């Protein structure tokens, strides 16, 4: 399978570069006009030799024989955020992925021919909280017909070069309200780990 995996990674790298280009174009449109081009070029340079990680996760089917009344919300993976910039995820048709929204937990049902893109902690840090890391979890759906299924997902993590300094965007004066600094306490309550991501200083490797 080596050839197939390497080909898949090349596709994922191209897709991720397009996604990051769209994100950076928007982010740097919110900075001072005379700095936008240079800042965006610097950002793109940090992804010239990106840090890539590809995994295949298998979630064993839950064992219904262990309980007469199994928990309908049995965790495959508990609530968390990814630590990097973006994750491009392909999932099989089993289901179970959920993301946390202002309204609560929402299912992310598999749609043939599509990928799920999660934003990570490092991107939230870089955007001063303007872009929020995607809090998500995986549940085993203990439903008739699904109880014997295992779930398989294929996350591809796309991040900057390890030596990249973890800087934070400087919004223009007219856009400073987009940063979550004024809502820092609220964000701490929202996050699963209670961490303030805007405080980190250092390189991506240290992060």
mmCIF file of C-alpha atoms in Angstrom:
data_model
loop_
_atom_site.group_PDB
_atom_site.id
_atom_site.type_symbol
_atom_site.label_atom_id
_atom_site.label_comp_id
_atom_site.label_asym_id
_atom_site.label_seq_id
_atom_site.Cartn_x
_atom_site.Cartn_y
_atom_site.Cartn_z
ATOM 1 C CA UNK A 1 0.000 0.000 0.000
ATOM 2 C CA UNK A 2 3.005 2.321 0.163
ATOM 3 C CA UNK A 3 2.506 3.699 -3.350
ATOM 4 C CA UNK A 4 -1.179 4.402 -2.710
ATOM 5 C CA UNK A 5 -0.477 6.110 0.629
ATOM 6 C CA UNK A 6 2.252 8.335 -0.827
ATOM 7 C CA UNK A 7 -0.022 9.335 -3.703
ATOM 8 C CA UNK A 8 -2.816 10.119 -1.244
ATOM 9 C CA UNK A 9 -0.445 12.289 0.819
ATOM 10 C CA UNK A 10 0.525 14.285 -2.249
ATOM 11 C CA UNK A 11 -3.151 14.959 -2.935
ATOM 12 C CA UNK A 12 -3.719 15.958 0.698
ATOM 13 C CA UNK A 13 -0.757 18.332 0.605
ATOM 14 C CA UNK A 14 -2.105 20.102 -2.481
ATOM 15 C CA UNK A 15 -5.603 20.354 -0.995
ATOM 16 C CA UNK A 16 -4.237 21.649 2.323
ATOM 17 C CA UNK A 17 -2.140 24.301 0.611
ATOM 18 C CA UNK A 18 -5.260 25.570 -1.161
ATOM 19 C CA UNK A 19 -7.167 25.662 2.144
ATOM 20 C CA UNK A 20 -4.351 27.481 3.952
ATOM 21 C CA UNK A 21 -4.029 29.946 1.079
ATOM 22 C CA UNK A 22 -7.732 30.794 1.402
ATOM 23 C CA UNK A 23 -7.434 31.153 5.183
ATOM 24 C CA UNK A 24 -4.345 33.352 5.015
ATOM 25 C CA UNK A 25 -5.820 35.536 2.256
ATOM 26 C CA UNK A 26 -8.780 36.299 4.495
ATOM 27 C CA UNK A 27 -6.739 36.729 7.685
ATOM 28 C CA UNK A 28 -4.249 39.138 6.179
ATOM 29 C CA UNK A 29 -6.988 41.194 4.546
ATOM 30 C CA UNK A 30 -7.717 42.243 8.140
ATOM 31 C CA UNK A 31 -4.226 43.703 8.696
ATOM 32 C CA UNK A 32 -2.843 47.097 7.683
ATOM 33 C CA UNK A 33 -2.909 47.522 3.901
ATOM 34 C CA UNK A 34 0.812 48.285 3.583
ATOM 35 C CA UNK A 35 1.752 45.074 5.427
ATOM 36 C CA UNK A 36 -0.655 42.548 3.938
ATOM 37 C CA UNK A 37 1.468 41.237 1.069
ATOM 38 C CA UNK A 38 4.659 40.819 3.113
ATOM 39 C CA UNK A 39 2.854 39.195 6.043
ATOM 40 C CA UNK A 40 1.053 36.731 3.805
ATOM 41 C CA UNK A 41 4.292 35.863 1.989
ATOM 42 C CA UNK A 42 5.981 35.201 5.337
ATOM 43 C CA UNK A 43 3.088 32.990 6.352
ATOM 44 C CA UNK A 44 3.255 31.001 3.118
ATOM 45 C CA UNK A 45 7.007 30.572 3.569
ATOM 46 C CA UNK A 46 6.402 28.816 6.886
ATOM 47 C CA UNK A 47 4.502 26.135 4.950
ATOM 48 C CA UNK A 48 7.146 25.710 2.243
ATOM 49 C CA UNK A 49 8.357 22.576 4.081
ATOM 50 C CA UNK A 50 5.242 21.737 6.080
ATOM 51 C CA UNK A 51 4.983 19.365 8.999
ATOM 52 C CA UNK A 52 2.741 16.533 7.839
ATOM 53 C CA UNK A 53 1.247 13.693 9.831
ATOM 54 C CA UNK A 54 -1.073 11.016 8.476
ATOM 55 C CA UNK A 55 -2.819 8.441 10.605
ATOM 56 C CA UNK A 56 -5.384 5.685 10.227
ATOM 57 C CA UNK A 57 -7.594 5.358 13.299
ATOM 58 C CA UNK A 58 -9.693 2.304 13.972
ATOM 59 C CA UNK A 59 -12.491 2.404 16.533
ATOM 60 C CA UNK A 60 -13.517 -1.132 17.560
ATOM 61 C CA UNK A 61 -17.225 -1.865 17.616
ATOM 62 C CA UNK A 62 -18.733 -1.551 21.125
ATOM 63 C CA UNK A 63 -19.506 -4.783 22.952
ATOM 64 C CA UNK A 64 -23.225 -4.761 23.701
ATOM 65 C CA UNK A 65 -22.975 -7.944 25.784
ATOM 66 C CA UNK A 66 -21.225 -6.100 28.621
ATOM 67 C CA UNK A 67 -24.368 -4.277 29.727
ATOM 68 C CA UNK A 68 -28.116 -4.738 29.641
ATOM 69 C CA UNK A 69 -28.484 -0.967 29.253
ATOM 70 C CA UNK A 70 -25.486 0.307 27.267
ATOM 71 C CA UNK A 71 -24.761 4.028 27.270
ATOM 72 C CA UNK A 72 -26.008 5.429 23.926
ATOM 73 C CA UNK A 73 -23.170 7.995 24.042
ATOM 74 C CA UNK A 74 -20.189 5.691 24.485
ATOM 75 C CA UNK A 75 -17.018 7.572 23.548
ATOM 76 C CA UNK A 76 -14.662 6.404 20.836
ATOM 77 C CA UNK A 77 -12.630 9.554 21.564
ATOM 78 C CA UNK A 78 -13.625 12.145 24.162
ATOM 79 C CA UNK A 79 -13.837 15.880 23.518
ATOM 80 C CA UNK A 80 -10.589 17.465 22.279
ATOM 81 C CA UNK A 81 -9.077 19.886 19.780
ATOM 82 C CA UNK A 82 -6.189 19.166 17.405
ATOM 83 C CA UNK A 83 -2.991 21.014 18.299
ATOM 84 C CA UNK A 84 -1.901 22.187 14.833
ATOM 85 C CA UNK A 85 -3.297 24.402 12.081
ATOM 86 C CA UNK A 86 -5.703 22.245 10.064
ATOM 87 C CA UNK A 87 -6.769 18.610 9.903
ATOM 88 C CA UNK A 88 -8.266 17.212 6.708
ATOM 89 C CA UNK A 89 -10.285 14.140 7.631
ATOM 90 C CA UNK A 90 -11.764 11.363 5.556
ATOM 91 C CA UNK A 91 -14.211 9.142 7.443
ATOM 92 C CA UNK A 92 -15.977 5.935 6.513
ATOM 93 C CA UNK A 93 -19.779 5.682 6.477
ATOM 94 C CA UNK A 94 -20.142 4.480 10.082
ATOM 95 C CA UNK A 95 -20.752 7.919 11.611
ATOM 96 C CA UNK A 96 -20.114 9.066 15.147
ATOM 97 C CA UNK A 97 -18.117 12.270 14.633
ATOM 98 C CA UNK A 98 -19.539 15.328 16.407
ATOM 99 C CA UNK A 99 -18.412 18.958 16.659
ATOM 100 C CA UNK A 100 -19.237 21.396 19.433
ATOM 101 C CA UNK A 101 -21.144 24.508 18.405
ATOM 102 C CA UNK A 102 -22.762 27.342 20.341
ATOM 103 C CA UNK A 103 -25.935 25.224 20.272
ATOM 104 C CA UNK A 104 -24.273 22.088 21.635
ATOM 105 C CA UNK A 105 -23.004 18.929 19.973
ATOM 106 C CA UNK A 106 -23.831 18.427 16.299
ATOM 107 C CA UNK A 107 -23.406 15.264 14.225
ATOM 108 C CA UNK A 108 -21.052 15.407 11.245
ATOM 109 C CA UNK A 109 -22.526 12.680 9.055
ATOM 110 C CA UNK A 110 -20.320 11.157 6.351
ATOM 111 C CA UNK A 111 -21.059 12.571 2.895
ATOM 112 C CA UNK A 112 -19.626 10.569 -0.024
ATOM 113 C CA UNK A 113 -16.834 12.356 -1.866
ATOM 114 C CA UNK A 114 -16.209 14.940 0.858
ATOM 115 C CA UNK A 115 -13.690 15.656 3.617
ATOM 116 C CA UNK A 116 -14.068 17.282 7.025
ATOM 117 C CA UNK A 117 -11.701 20.174 7.832
ATOM 118 C CA UNK A 118 -11.002 20.927 11.492
ATOM 119 C CA UNK A 119 -9.160 24.051 12.646
ATOM 120 C CA UNK A 120 -6.492 23.501 15.299
ATOM 121 C CA UNK A 121 -5.055 25.198 18.379
ATOM 122 C CA UNK A 122 -2.053 26.692 16.582
ATOM 123 C CA UNK A 123 -4.314 28.475 14.096
ATOM 124 C CA UNK A 124 -6.426 29.832 16.947
ATOM 125 C CA UNK A 125 -3.198 31.105 18.526
ATOM 126 C CA UNK A 126 -2.013 32.716 15.287
ATOM 127 C CA UNK A 127 -5.360 34.425 14.669
ATOM 128 C CA UNK A 128 -5.556 35.704 18.268
ATOM 129 C CA UNK A 129 -8.694 33.669 18.781
ATOM 130 C CA UNK A 130 -10.485 35.021 15.718
ATOM 131 C CA UNK A 131 -10.549 31.502 14.260
ATOM 132 C CA UNK A 132 -11.536 28.966 16.905
ATOM 133 C CA UNK A 133 -10.113 25.463 17.126
ATOM 134 C CA UNK A 134 -12.770 22.860 16.366
ATOM 135 C CA UNK A 135 -13.768 20.963 19.495
ATOM 136 C CA UNK A 136 -14.857 17.480 18.467
ATOM 137 C CA UNK A 137 -15.401 13.939 19.699
ATOM 138 C CA UNK A 138 -16.333 10.494 18.382
ATOM 139 C CA UNK A 139 -19.267 8.499 19.724
ATOM 140 C CA UNK A 140 -20.137 4.874 19.167
ATOM 141 C CA UNK A 141 -23.682 4.825 17.864
ATOM 142 C CA UNK A 142 -25.258 1.871 19.648
ATOM 143 C CA UNK A 143 -28.144 1.475 17.258
ATOM 144 C CA UNK A 144 -29.612 -1.565 15.521
ATOM 145 C CA UNK A 145 -27.454 -2.468 12.555
ATOM 146 C CA UNK A 146 -24.547 -0.330 13.713
ATOM 147 C CA UNK A 147 -23.503 -2.126 16.889
ATOM 148 C CA UNK A 148 -21.211 -4.551 15.063
ATOM 149 C CA UNK A 149 -19.471 -1.919 12.961
ATOM 150 C CA UNK A 150 -16.046 -0.566 13.657
ATOM 151 C CA UNK A 151 -15.258 2.989 12.573
ATOM 152 C CA UNK A 152 -12.209 3.958 10.505
ATOM 153 C CA UNK A 153 -11.009 7.503 9.880
ATOM 154 C CA UNK A 154 -8.035 8.951 8.003
ATOM 155 C CA UNK A 155 -6.846 12.269 9.504
ATOM 156 C CA UNK A 156 -4.151 14.263 7.709
ATOM 157 C CA UNK A 157 -2.547 16.975 9.849
ATOM 158 C CA UNK A 158 -1.025 19.942 8.006
ATOM 159 C CA UNK A 159 1.178 22.346 9.947
ATOM 160 C CA UNK A 160 4.089 24.762 9.438
ATOM 161 C CA UNK A 161 7.781 23.948 9.473
ATOM 162 C CA UNK A 162 8.938 22.918 12.967
ATOM 163 C CA UNK A 163 11.266 25.939 13.199
ATOM 164 C CA UNK A 164 8.460 28.437 12.550
ATOM 165 C CA UNK A 165 8.083 31.019 15.310
ATOM 166 C CA UNK A 166 4.557 30.993 16.677
ATOM 167 C CA UNK A 167 3.632 34.600 15.960
ATOM 168 C CA UNK A 168 0.234 36.219 16.239
ATOM 169 C CA UNK A 169 -1.456 38.253 13.552
ATOM 170 C CA UNK A 170 -1.545 42.026 14.011
ATOM 171 C CA UNK A 171 -4.997 43.212 13.053
ATOM 172 C CA UNK A 172 -5.464 46.739 11.749
ATOM 173 C CA UNK A 173 -6.845 49.186 14.302
ATOM 174 C CA UNK A 174 -10.293 48.952 12.748
ATOM 175 C CA UNK A 175 -10.288 45.147 13.116
ATOM 176 C CA UNK A 176 -8.781 44.755 16.582
ATOM 177 C CA UNK A 177 -12.222 43.870 17.933
ATOM 178 C CA UNK A 178 -11.983 40.559 16.029
ATOM 179 C CA UNK A 179 -9.383 39.240 18.479
ATOM 180 C CA UNK A 180 -10.844 37.281 21.375
ATOM 181 C CA UNK A 181 -8.748 39.128 23.977
ATOM 182 C CA UNK A 182 -11.798 40.919 25.338
ATOM 183 C CA UNK A 183 -13.613 37.581 25.598
ATOM 184 C CA UNK A 184 -10.687 35.573 26.974
ATOM 185 C CA UNK A 185 -12.501 34.410 30.113
ATOM 186 C CA UNK A 186 -15.468 33.209 28.074
ATOM 187 C CA UNK A 187 -13.163 31.287 25.732
ATOM 188 C CA UNK A 188 -11.466 29.600 28.706
ATOM 189 C CA UNK A 189 -14.859 28.349 29.810
ATOM 190 C CA UNK A 190 -15.646 27.095 26.293
ATOM 191 C CA UNK A 191 -12.417 25.160 25.829
ATOM 192 C CA UNK A 192 -12.291 21.549 26.964
ATOM 193 C CA UNK A 193 -8.862 22.028 28.613
ATOM 194 C CA UNK A 194 -9.295 25.572 29.962
ATOM 195 C CA UNK A 195 -6.123 26.747 28.192
ATOM 196 C CA UNK A 196 -5.487 30.283 26.899
ATOM 197 C CA UNK A 197 -3.800 29.599 23.565
ATOM 198 C CA UNK A 198 -2.883 33.245 22.984
ATOM 199 C CA UNK A 199 -0.232 33.153 25.721
ATOM 200 C CA UNK A 200 2.229 30.745 24.051
ATOM 201 C CA UNK A 201 5.606 32.015 22.850
ATOM 202 C CA UNK A 202 8.263 30.049 20.981
ATOM 203 C CA UNK A 203 8.644 27.846 17.912
ATOM 204 C CA UNK A 204 6.192 25.325 16.557
ATOM 205 C CA UNK A 205 8.580 22.580 17.675
ATOM 206 C CA UNK A 206 8.376 23.836 21.271
ATOM 207 C CA UNK A 207 4.620 24.197 20.983
#
